[in-house]
XYZ file of C-alpha atoms in Angstrom:
730
model
C -8.665 -7.903 -31.966
C -5.528 -9.105 -29.579
C -8.200 -11.093 -27.244
C -5.482 -9.718 -23.983
C -6.855 -6.822 -24.477
C -10.558 -7.960 -24.455
C -11.017 -7.305 -20.066
C -9.748 -3.507 -21.613
C -11.560 -2.888 -23.614
C -14.878 -3.840 -22.072
C -14.275 -1.736 -19.283
C -13.157 0.961 -21.783
C -16.614 0.908 -23.790
C -18.569 0.810 -20.275
C -17.290 4.098 -19.171
C -15.897 5.627 -22.608
C -18.178 4.756 -24.884
C -16.322 7.126 -27.798
C -12.286 5.977 -27.412
C -10.652 5.328 -30.577
C -10.073 1.251 -29.579
C -7.485 0.915 -32.777
C -5.375 4.077 -31.373
C -5.311 1.922 -27.870
C -4.663 -1.434 -29.822
C -1.922 0.513 -31.799
C 0.122 1.431 -28.597
C -0.754 -1.667 -26.957
C 0.921 -3.476 -29.783
C 4.072 -1.126 -29.672
C 4.741 -1.346 -26.168
C 4.413 -5.557 -26.207
C 6.786 -5.243 -28.690
C 9.601 -3.297 -27.059
C 9.047 -4.973 -23.763
C 8.973 -8.216 -25.395
C 12.319 -9.640 -23.780
C 11.412 -7.970 -19.956
C 10.370 -9.661 -16.894
C 8.913 -8.356 -13.498
C 10.285 -9.188 -10.272
C 7.580 -11.319 -9.979
C 8.582 -13.378 -13.186
C 5.828 -12.065 -15.416
C 6.166 -10.614 -19.032
C 7.156 -6.888 -18.594
C 3.945 -5.908 -20.585
C 1.632 -6.858 -17.803
C 1.920 -3.998 -15.583
C 1.244 -1.317 -18.566
C -1.827 -3.151 -19.534
C -2.223 -3.117 -15.366
C -2.519 0.411 -15.369
C -4.438 1.097 -18.284
C -7.040 -1.012 -16.804
C -7.136 1.142 -13.466
C -7.222 4.092 -15.345
C -10.269 2.467 -17.741
C -11.859 2.437 -14.635
C -11.487 5.511 -13.857
C -13.090 6.581 -17.270
C -10.363 8.338 -18.205
C -9.689 9.291 -22.869
C -7.987 7.271 -24.623
C -4.898 9.612 -24.722
C -4.300 8.862 -20.945
C -4.976 5.082 -21.367
C -2.585 4.872 -24.834
C 0.240 6.566 -22.784
C 0.045 4.339 -19.883
C 0.743 1.638 -22.318
C 3.948 3.254 -23.783
C 4.885 4.913 -20.066
C 7.648 2.817 -19.789
C 9.012 2.439 -23.336
C 11.335 5.506 -23.686
C 12.949 4.782 -20.181
C 13.123 1.103 -20.101
C 13.596 -0.055 -24.311
C 15.130 1.503 -27.315
C 12.193 3.234 -28.279
C 12.845 7.061 -28.058
C 10.556 9.691 -27.357
C 10.827 11.111 -31.087
C 9.412 7.681 -32.498
C 6.620 7.940 -30.227
C 5.816 11.237 -30.748
C 6.171 10.306 -34.843
C 3.658 7.117 -34.186
C 1.309 8.697 -32.020
C 1.301 12.260 -31.989
C 2.120 15.512 -29.527
C -0.259 15.345 -26.887
C 0.588 11.500 -25.834
C 4.669 11.922 -26.192
C 3.826 14.902 -23.902
C 1.957 12.749 -21.564
C 4.815 9.591 -21.612
C 7.580 12.376 -21.330
C 6.389 13.857 -18.139
C 6.193 10.366 -16.511
C 10.039 9.275 -17.552
C 10.645 12.574 -15.827
C 9.114 11.703 -12.743
C 10.244 8.234 -12.714
C 13.822 9.251 -13.068
C 13.767 11.292 -9.367
C 15.540 10.022 -6.827
C 14.004 9.754 -3.402
C 15.893 11.044 -0.343
C 14.244 13.329 1.917
C 15.443 16.815 -0.061
C 14.932 14.556 -3.243
C 10.968 13.615 -2.107
C 10.127 16.741 -1.450
C 11.630 18.016 -4.945
C 9.298 15.248 -6.474
C 6.239 16.356 -5.480
C 7.555 19.702 -6.485
C 8.245 18.312 -9.665
C 4.957 16.392 -9.576
C 2.634 19.474 -9.667
C 4.649 21.742 -12.470
C 4.836 18.514 -14.752
C 0.364 18.667 -13.684
C 0.341 22.065 -14.001
C 1.195 21.177 -17.926
C -1.336 18.221 -17.932
C -2.967 16.754 -14.552
C -3.306 13.821 -16.596
C 0.442 13.046 -15.862
C -0.324 13.023 -12.163
C -3.092 10.145 -12.865
C -0.756 8.239 -15.245
C 1.803 8.027 -12.342
C -0.645 7.606 -9.169
C -1.990 4.487 -11.132
C 1.297 3.260 -11.789
C 1.935 3.555 -8.071
C -0.722 1.492 -7.533
C -0.109 -1.744 -9.152
C 3.415 -1.266 -8.169
C 1.787 -1.819 -4.482
C -0.072 -4.363 -5.682
C 2.695 -6.525 -6.744
C 5.261 -5.195 -3.969
C 5.402 -8.435 -2.688
C 8.075 -9.304 -4.718
C 10.755 -6.755 -3.835
C 13.334 -7.042 -1.188
C 12.027 -5.535 2.208
C 13.830 -2.307 2.407
C 12.335 -1.314 -0.904
C 9.107 -2.165 0.020
C 9.382 -0.008 3.292
C 10.938 3.057 1.422
C 8.033 2.736 -1.670
C 5.274 1.819 1.146
C 6.157 5.067 2.896
C 6.714 6.832 0.030
C 2.924 6.505 -0.565
C 1.703 7.248 2.551
C 3.500 9.888 2.593
C 2.964 11.318 -1.478
C 0.604 9.610 -3.409
C -1.890 8.929 -1.390
C -2.635 12.971 -0.235
C -1.974 13.516 -3.918
C -4.851 11.150 -4.783
C -6.853 13.168 -2.159
C -5.762 15.919 -3.478
C -7.262 15.150 -6.963
C -10.553 13.943 -4.963
C -9.819 10.377 -6.481
C -10.110 8.812 -2.999
C -10.813 4.830 -4.750
C -7.432 5.437 -5.561
C -6.092 7.121 -1.893
C -8.166 3.990 0.129
C -6.468 1.522 -1.576
C -2.939 3.140 -1.676
C -3.135 3.814 2.195
C -4.285 0.212 2.959
C -1.507 -1.626 0.560
C 0.998 0.829 2.498
C -0.384 -0.003 5.799
C 0.082 -3.818 5.303
C 3.275 -3.626 4.160
C 4.861 -1.182 6.677
C 3.030 -1.976 10.329
C 1.733 -5.674 9.004
C 0.936 -6.249 12.506
C -0.915 -3.688 13.815
C -3.007 -3.950 10.328
C -3.855 -7.300 10.820
C -4.769 -6.686 13.836
C -7.610 -4.359 12.685
C -8.427 -6.454 10.284
C -9.184 -9.196 12.972
C -11.274 -6.579 15.389
C -13.339 -6.054 12.109
C -13.958 -9.306 10.992
C -14.998 -9.765 14.812
C -17.665 -7.836 14.387
C -19.107 -7.418 10.924
C -22.144 -9.745 11.578
C -23.123 -7.037 14.229
C -22.652 -4.857 12.574
C -24.049 -5.627 9.327
C -27.358 -6.172 10.730
C -27.528 -2.595 12.407
C -26.453 -1.412 8.977
C -29.161 -3.409 6.942
C -32.172 -2.297 9.732
C -30.733 1.616 9.185
C -30.874 1.181 5.254
C -34.001 -0.460 5.154
C -35.908 2.540 7.346
C -33.953 5.060 5.415
C -35.171 3.340 2.046
C -38.707 3.057 3.156
C -39.173 6.697 4.370
C -37.655 8.146 0.910
C -40.026 6.008 -0.986
C -42.820 7.284 0.866
C -41.487 10.659 0.557
C -41.487 9.729 -3.793
C -37.586 10.548 -3.976
C -35.838 8.070 -6.417
C -32.453 7.027 -4.140
C -29.552 4.226 -4.199
C -29.075 3.866 -0.459
C -26.082 1.701 0.869
C -23.528 1.083 3.810
C -19.701 2.878 3.798
C -17.086 0.898 3.439
C -14.374 0.831 6.496
C -11.053 1.088 5.315
C -8.532 -0.089 7.932
C -6.151 2.532 7.530
C -8.698 5.268 8.289
C -10.103 3.620 11.184
C -6.223 3.500 12.153
C -5.890 7.240 11.879
C -9.074 8.013 12.742
C -8.108 6.145 16.142
C -4.833 8.403 16.475
C -6.686 11.959 15.481
C -9.687 11.602 17.937
C -7.363 9.962 20.196
C -10.196 6.873 21.076
C -10.372 3.325 20.843
C -11.616 0.982 17.968
C -14.957 0.163 19.000
C -16.221 3.800 19.096
C -14.245 4.529 15.498
C -15.852 1.279 14.611
C -20.037 1.407 15.764
C -19.755 4.706 14.415
C -22.104 3.337 10.982
C -22.051 5.189 7.513
C -24.783 5.707 5.333
C -24.653 6.799 1.804
C -27.592 8.558 -0.271
C -27.314 8.683 -4.094
C -30.009 10.859 -5.677
C -31.127 12.317 -9.100
C -31.161 15.526 -7.843
C -29.534 18.528 -5.868
C -33.349 19.274 -4.970
C -33.724 15.781 -3.870
C -30.417 16.038 -1.873
C -32.185 18.660 0.370
C -35.985 16.846 0.557
C -33.853 13.840 1.593
C -32.562 15.602 4.613
C -35.650 17.006 5.485
C -37.015 13.539 5.283
C -34.073 11.865 7.056
C -34.431 14.698 10.075
C -38.067 13.344 10.496
C -37.200 9.880 11.499
C -33.938 10.609 13.486
C -32.705 13.648 15.699
C -29.839 15.022 14.317
C -26.094 15.459 16.536
C -26.042 19.051 16.581
C -22.608 20.416 14.997
C -22.592 17.806 12.695
C -24.395 19.101 9.902
C -22.228 20.018 6.953
C -23.616 21.475 3.177
C -20.646 20.980 0.825
C -22.791 21.239 -1.775
C -23.311 24.661 -0.956
C -19.367 25.210 -0.361
C -17.796 22.608 -2.129
C -14.576 21.085 -0.845
C -11.007 22.046 -1.877
C -10.815 18.718 -3.877
C -14.400 19.286 -5.701
C -16.014 17.226 -3.182
C -19.850 17.808 -3.143
C -22.243 16.462 -0.329
C -24.319 17.049 2.782
C -23.032 14.994 5.473
C -24.824 15.042 8.672
C -24.757 12.561 11.872
C -28.466 11.483 13.129
C -29.158 9.185 16.396
C -30.806 6.240 14.930
C -31.639 2.915 16.419
C -30.875 1.943 19.969
C -29.699 5.561 20.639
C -26.930 4.584 18.237
C -24.990 7.338 16.253
C -25.387 7.141 12.369
C -23.254 8.997 9.972
C -25.292 9.941 6.443
C -23.944 11.190 3.302
C -26.291 12.299 0.587
C -25.441 13.237 -3.009
C -26.077 13.234 -6.532
C -24.799 10.204 -9.107
C -22.511 12.487 -10.153
C -21.239 14.012 -7.055
C -20.761 10.483 -6.128
C -18.570 9.995 -8.918
C -16.519 12.684 -9.275
C -15.978 11.520 -5.157
C -14.727 8.621 -5.744
C -12.595 9.322 -8.794
C -11.679 13.123 -8.540
C -10.261 14.713 -11.547
C -10.358 11.698 -13.596
C -13.921 11.830 -13.633
C -13.958 15.499 -15.352
C -13.449 13.769 -18.541
C -17.378 11.739 -17.802
C -18.080 15.146 -16.715
C -16.989 17.959 -19.155
C -19.773 19.634 -18.935
C -19.644 20.967 -15.231
C -17.924 24.222 -14.639
C -14.169 24.541 -14.110
C -13.776 20.590 -15.958
C -10.581 20.403 -17.289
C -10.426 20.801 -21.189
C -9.102 18.794 -24.061
C -5.414 18.975 -23.822
C -6.050 17.859 -19.523
C -5.261 21.409 -18.446
C -7.615 23.016 -15.974
C -9.664 26.031 -16.598
C -9.689 29.043 -15.231
C -12.400 29.233 -12.650
C -11.817 25.986 -11.374
C -13.009 24.476 -8.659
C -9.670 23.015 -8.355
C -7.891 26.270 -6.697
C -5.672 24.624 -4.699
C -3.689 23.581 -7.215
C -2.957 27.192 -7.766
C -1.830 27.742 -3.991
C 0.818 24.780 -4.660
C 2.272 26.864 -7.682
C 2.276 30.196 -5.463
C 3.668 28.188 -2.622
C 6.311 26.403 -5.330
C 7.444 29.434 -6.646
C 7.893 31.574 -3.734
C 9.567 28.835 -1.798
C 12.981 28.079 -2.243
C 13.612 24.798 -0.052
C 12.131 21.429 -0.970
C 11.339 20.727 2.641
C 9.639 23.576 3.566
C 7.599 23.261 -0.026
C 6.732 19.937 1.082
C 5.362 21.037 4.126
C 3.186 23.153 2.889
C 1.676 20.268 0.680
C 1.518 18.030 3.085
C -0.281 20.356 5.580
C -3.862 19.157 5.638
C -6.639 21.412 3.986
C -9.607 18.775 5.338
C -9.268 20.311 8.484
C -12.208 22.495 9.119
C -10.351 26.124 7.606
C -10.630 29.522 8.327
C -10.168 31.553 5.193
C -8.137 35.041 5.982
C -6.928 37.573 3.281
C -3.603 39.413 3.294
C -3.541 43.558 2.969
C -3.797 42.831 -0.796
C -6.797 40.433 -0.931
C -4.878 37.370 -1.376
C -6.827 34.419 0.360
C -5.119 32.039 2.912
C -6.727 29.331 3.934
C -5.859 27.926 7.827
C -7.245 25.733 10.473
C -9.837 26.507 12.523
C -8.631 28.461 15.448
C -5.565 30.005 13.692
C -3.640 32.729 14.935
C -2.003 35.206 13.388
C 1.386 33.510 13.879
C 0.064 30.569 11.537
C -0.975 33.329 9.033
C 2.529 34.648 9.344
C 4.127 31.081 8.690
C 1.488 30.478 5.820
C 2.884 33.808 4.018
C 6.595 32.910 4.237
C 9.087 30.734 7.056
C 10.585 34.087 7.645
C 8.079 35.957 8.111
C 6.728 33.596 10.702
C 10.124 33.680 12.042
C 10.394 37.371 12.275
C 6.976 37.968 13.381
C 6.652 40.468 16.451
C 2.968 41.777 16.004
C -0.248 41.293 14.096
C -2.874 43.966 12.854
C -6.301 42.429 12.446
C -9.156 44.509 10.314
C -6.642 47.800 10.807
C -6.878 46.963 14.916
C -3.517 45.376 17.003
C -3.764 42.650 18.596
C -1.881 39.536 20.929
C -0.014 37.051 18.567
C -2.573 34.502 20.300
C -5.890 35.811 19.525
C -8.198 33.384 17.485
C -8.752 34.382 13.395
C -11.971 34.248 12.403
C -13.392 34.030 8.529
C -12.643 37.250 6.432
C -10.213 39.019 8.576
C -7.407 41.048 6.998
C -4.279 40.384 8.274
C -0.966 42.231 8.756
C 1.817 41.290 10.249
C 4.868 43.359 11.699
C 8.408 41.627 11.507
C 11.451 42.823 13.252
C 14.434 43.568 11.324
C 17.098 42.243 13.619
C 19.099 39.560 12.361
C 18.569 37.588 16.021
C 15.216 37.705 15.233
C 13.596 34.107 16.048
C 10.648 32.476 17.545
C 9.514 32.254 20.951
C 8.711 28.677 22.627
C 5.765 30.132 24.081
C 4.303 30.323 20.466
C 4.075 26.034 20.564
C 1.263 26.642 23.115
C -1.627 28.434 20.595
C -0.217 27.398 16.997
C -2.923 25.464 15.208
C -1.160 24.414 11.707
C 1.318 21.991 11.536
C 3.124 23.514 9.390
C 3.693 26.674 11.633
C 4.704 23.972 14.880
C 7.181 22.366 12.876
C 8.542 25.463 11.632
C 8.894 26.549 15.472
C 10.349 22.939 16.489
C 12.527 23.535 13.764
C 14.113 26.305 14.739
C 15.315 25.779 17.893
C 16.630 22.339 16.902
C 18.757 23.546 14.408
C 19.889 26.857 16.625
C 19.772 25.771 19.804
C 21.053 22.119 19.749
C 24.496 22.684 20.969
C 23.233 23.981 23.784
C 20.658 21.506 24.753
C 23.268 18.822 24.524
C 24.969 21.294 27.628
C 22.160 21.683 29.056
C 20.358 17.846 28.971
C 24.075 16.823 30.005
C 23.887 19.050 33.625
C 20.782 18.519 34.085
C 20.924 14.654 34.014
C 24.012 14.854 36.034
C 22.691 17.240 38.450
C 19.609 14.768 39.430
C 22.320 11.784 39.994
C 24.075 14.084 42.318
C 21.137 15.339 44.337
C 20.576 11.089 44.775
C 24.145 10.670 45.603
C 24.496 8.098 42.794
C 27.725 7.528 41.478
C 28.219 9.786 38.154
C 31.437 8.420 36.539
C 30.019 4.799 36.395
C 26.333 5.709 35.197
C 27.237 8.071 32.850
C 29.757 5.799 30.757
C 29.411 2.877 28.988
C 26.842 0.541 27.575
C 23.813 1.523 30.042
C 23.523 5.447 28.901
C 23.544 4.430 25.244
C 21.131 1.028 25.686
C 18.333 3.771 27.358
C 19.070 6.191 24.847
C 17.965 3.350 22.178
C 15.138 1.753 24.444
C 13.890 5.582 24.199
C 13.979 5.791 20.675
C 17.138 8.486 20.566
C 19.671 7.456 17.616
C 22.553 7.876 20.086
C 23.550 9.789 23.277
C 23.678 13.229 21.798
C 20.281 13.147 21.139
C 19.126 12.278 24.789
C 21.053 14.855 26.101
C 19.852 17.137 23.464
C 15.898 15.789 24.303
C 16.437 16.584 28.343
C 18.059 19.835 27.061
C 14.610 20.739 25.194
C 12.541 19.968 27.803
C 11.103 16.462 25.614
C 12.176 14.100 28.212
C 12.803 15.139 31.870
C 16.231 14.356 33.339
C 15.093 12.524 36.476
C 12.738 10.185 34.128
C 16.360 9.668 32.669
C 17.989 8.972 35.419
C 15.496 6.707 37.310
C 15.356 4.566 34.032
C 19.026 4.359 33.954
C 19.476 3.195 37.712
C 16.188 0.825 37.251
C 17.982 -1.013 33.762
C 20.797 -2.007 35.776
C 19.436 -3.073 39.026
C 18.164 -0.276 41.499
C 19.813 1.991 43.682
C 21.994 -0.642 45.614
C 23.277 -2.044 42.051
C 23.914 1.555 40.667
C 26.276 1.470 43.923
C 28.149 -1.456 43.156
C 29.944 -2.194 39.938
C 27.303 -2.246 36.540
C 28.663 -5.679 36.008
C 27.219 -7.102 39.295
C 24.088 -5.542 38.940
C 21.730 -8.413 39.476
C 18.887 -9.915 41.890
C 19.107 -12.523 44.362
C 15.333 -14.760 42.966
C 15.041 -16.326 46.323
C 13.914 -14.190 48.984
C 13.859 -16.959 51.658
C 17.037 -16.170 53.569
C 20.521 -16.653 51.845
C 20.877 -19.820 50.110
C 24.554 -21.052 50.115
C 24.327 -22.976 46.840
C 23.168 -22.424 43.599
C 20.074 -24.975 43.457
C 17.503 -22.182 44.197
C 19.074 -20.249 41.450
C 19.019 -23.862 39.218
C 22.500 -22.863 37.929
C 25.523 -24.644 39.179
C 29.427 -23.435 38.940
C 31.717 -26.074 37.348
C 34.456 -27.178 40.220
C 32.284 -25.793 43.109
C 28.764 -26.663 43.826
C 28.578 -24.473 46.908
C 29.273 -21.249 45.284
C 26.524 -18.745 45.981
C 24.900 -17.946 42.155
C 22.400 -14.800 41.851
C 20.562 -14.502 38.750
C 21.611 -11.329 36.895
C 18.553 -9.048 36.458
C 20.060 -7.144 33.752
C 19.655 -9.692 31.132
C 17.185 -12.351 33.314
C 18.376 -15.512 32.051
C 16.398 -18.836 32.046
C 16.898 -22.470 31.096
C 17.627 -22.798 28.003
C 19.396 -19.633 27.655
C 23.813 -19.608 26.650
C 24.993 -18.566 30.183
C 28.315 -17.053 31.559
C 29.032 -16.456 35.782
C 31.117 -13.783 36.603
C 33.011 -13.630 40.278
C 31.326 -10.656 41.935
C 33.107 -8.880 45.642
C 31.223 -10.451 48.295
C 28.075 -11.247 46.549
C 29.153 -14.673 44.918
C 28.410 -15.927 41.366
C 26.111 -13.399 39.222
C 25.236 -15.027 36.111
C 24.236 -13.243 32.750
C 23.115 -14.354 29.044
C 25.675 -15.087 26.832
C 23.830 -12.129 24.655
C 23.933 -9.658 27.620
C 25.164 -6.136 26.895
C 27.121 -5.904 30.194
C 29.067 -9.302 28.971
C 31.181 -7.576 26.833
C 32.579 -5.299 29.960
C 32.881 -8.225 32.157
C 35.487 -9.425 29.069
C 37.897 -6.917 30.043
C 38.309 -9.257 32.797
C 38.244 -12.971 32.203
C 39.984 -13.978 35.583
C 36.435 -13.237 37.174
C 34.612 -15.515 34.579
C 33.565 -18.794 35.521
C 31.801 -21.838 33.455
C 28.091 -21.702 34.662
C 25.274 -24.369 33.658
C 22.230 -25.144 34.029
C 20.674 -27.521 37.044
C 17.211 -26.387 37.821
C 15.508 -28.044 41.143
C 11.464 -28.049 41.767
C 11.951 -24.840 43.972
C 13.709 -22.952 41.167
C 11.980 -19.675 40.407
C 12.895 -17.707 37.060
C 12.490 -13.878 36.378
C 11.399 -13.078 32.641
C 10.516 -9.938 30.989
C 8.166 -9.543 28.168
C 7.245 -6.559 26.264
C 3.784 -6.461 24.594
C 2.723 -4.035 21.831
C -0.466 -3.271 21.004
C -3.505 -0.865 19.837
C -4.560 1.367 22.914
C -7.750 1.052 24.518
C -9.386 1.194 27.725
C -9.055 -1.574 30.152
C -6.019 -2.861 27.949
C -3.306 -3.203 31.093
C -6.443 -4.755 33.167
C -6.814 -7.333 30.420
C -3.360 -8.444 29.584
C -2.577 -8.692 33.806
C -5.995 -10.482 34.187
C -4.375 -12.720 31.302
C -0.877 -12.682 33.016
C -2.749 -13.573 36.615
C -4.970 -16.917 35.031
C -1.802 -18.101 33.468
C -0.291 -18.270 37.480
C 3.115 -15.846 37.340
C 3.526 -13.709 39.488
C 4.158 -10.488 38.510
C 6.527 -7.858 39.924
C 6.408 -4.465 38.029
C 5.031 -3.388 34.992
C 5.435 -0.461 32.659
C 3.151 0.805 30.102
C 3.850 4.161 27.761
C 1.599 5.332 24.974
C 3.059 6.708 21.555
C 1.107 9.145 19.890
C 0.135 6.662 17.045
C -2.082 4.940 20.009
C 0.451 1.949 20.219
C 0.332 0.751 24.442
C 3.832 -0.369 24.622
C 4.246 -2.402 28.016
C 6.478 -4.462 29.826
C 6.399 -6.809 32.687
C 8.840 -8.959 34.821
C 7.571 -11.835 36.486
C 8.415 -14.865 38.253
C 8.030 -18.625 36.563
C 9.251 -21.667 38.085
C 9.192 -23.349 34.487
C 10.404 -21.304 31.292
C 8.769 -23.967 28.824
C 5.433 -22.604 29.979
C 6.567 -19.183 28.724
C 4.718 -20.220 25.780
C 1.608 -20.844 26.697
C 2.062 -17.242 28.280
C 2.846 -15.427 25.635
C 0.136 -16.894 23.422
C -2.621 -15.909 25.939
C -1.481 -12.489 25.816
C -1.512 -12.755 22.160
C -4.955 -13.179 21.957
C -5.977 -10.395 24.066
C -8.181 -7.938 21.494
C -5.633 -4.596 20.391
C -2.413 -7.124 21.005
C -0.403 -6.990 18.022
C 3.105 -8.369 19.362
C 4.462 -10.236 22.097
C 7.650 -11.056 23.222
C 10.643 -11.550 25.806
C 13.041 -8.857 26.421
C 16.057 -8.582 28.496
C 15.566 -7.322 31.516
C 17.264 -3.804 30.722
C 14.258 -3.735 27.789
C 17.011 -3.925 25.074
């Protein structure tokens, strides 16, 4: 036997003792022969990739046909080996698996194509679910070796992984693969956030492990006394799921991480309930946190008892109680069925899901796919997260539709079809007319009335009460498409009105780089998008005007020429020479010099001087956005150089990016004060993904000290990036 295959065969013998090892070895030999001259981006022989994919699948306990297809999955696409030859050598089943994987590989990923890919996956999967399992293992190995690809490719693949492959692994119940895919993609897309969470986890690990050990010992002792055979262990915390919970529950890291998770594995379903009673006898359960997924399994076959109790020291402890079979299925999902074939709803020998299977979501996806022509809309349906608490309601024809808890008839209408949602004007629940915002309960029969008018469309008020992501996205999309032009005009008008109210110079403020810089600062691609956001009410016109004025140096400066925006850095009377600012003008040491506020230059920066009308020389950084405008008047540009004295004071602006938590701002300001800098202004915004972005402007005597300041701020818990910015925030 080939020694290269020994690790793979060891795994196969452990997980699938009846596998045909000779067939697997023959598949390896064919693949190795055809890939013999090919190399991976890492420089390794290409055959290492199919072998790694097969090993991942062997760990899941898949059958020998799947393992052969995994070894051969790139031969048809990347070598001269044809599908017909493969069919002749290995038979129809393995050939159709390889063909399915090859077709998935050929699909190009763009926005619509991405959704299209998912559709094709589901179609392929409905024929043979093993195609998707091979594809997931293929993506997992590619993610593990992603560091050899160029950066833009890494980002694109990681985004696909988070948006498409990890959710599909979740829907197949393959949690081990889902967690690893998520963590690898998270580390690739947001390395600084990932490192910060990893650092915070490692800092708290020793204290948490002691507490965990104490809980495990107490639970194990109680179960032994009750004569229940059980394995009790801690549940690993995955970095991406910690981050996701911080966003979803809108809580700080400590609140998530301090919640200790325990898993109890027992021999039978009866023991699950007995163990639950034993644990509840020791610690009080938290009301409303008990879930029985054994009696009512989740959509991806997941079964378990979940409870949260108040454990030692009054800290909450989450427990999952399940049998060993349930645990295997929870970890490996659909792949586990090859080990537990006797269970109801297992895939048959061809891997097809039998009727009556508990993989009901698969049938639901196929229904969506048949009725949805727009691939983007299909992807929305797919991403709609079935793992939230659900209510099940009926259509008038008795079809079951799952909706999030608290859903309304409008959510139901959009779940049926986008057009039904857009045209919805009323609803009847259990034969009675109800308001559109009323909540649906389990078992309700819902009928929707639609408008025949060609102008029918959703109402903005619906956004206040719809619960499903699909409905919310579709309503927003409708307003974005139909109303963009109107919104741009309305936004422009609103900003103009706000400026006139304050008596600001419209022409100067609404032209030039300042507005574009502000749009980009607020994460809009261009000025039109900023106008549209104001028109649609996402951003207040007044806030835009304030930011615009602030970015070019306050109201007084706004009334000067934009190029003259600056701030005298010393406020003890008006110095005549340039010494106080630490800058001298070539050929004339007695000119009043001011450091511009729009780019806050400090010694070491390349600088240019600009002669303003009656306000001396304004000094800008060489890379300041306003310098391009100043160059149109070359006769007013003068040469300047640094000459700092002991009493010079400089303005510095920094940006701090951190995972949001309570007291973050006070910790940052205290650290800055400890570094003896005088803070002049601070602003903080928090995004939906719990990233707090703070900007501080402060005075410093010695700019060389800035490195120490940045280092001190970087060491604050939760901070993952800090850097100097220009005063305008660009």
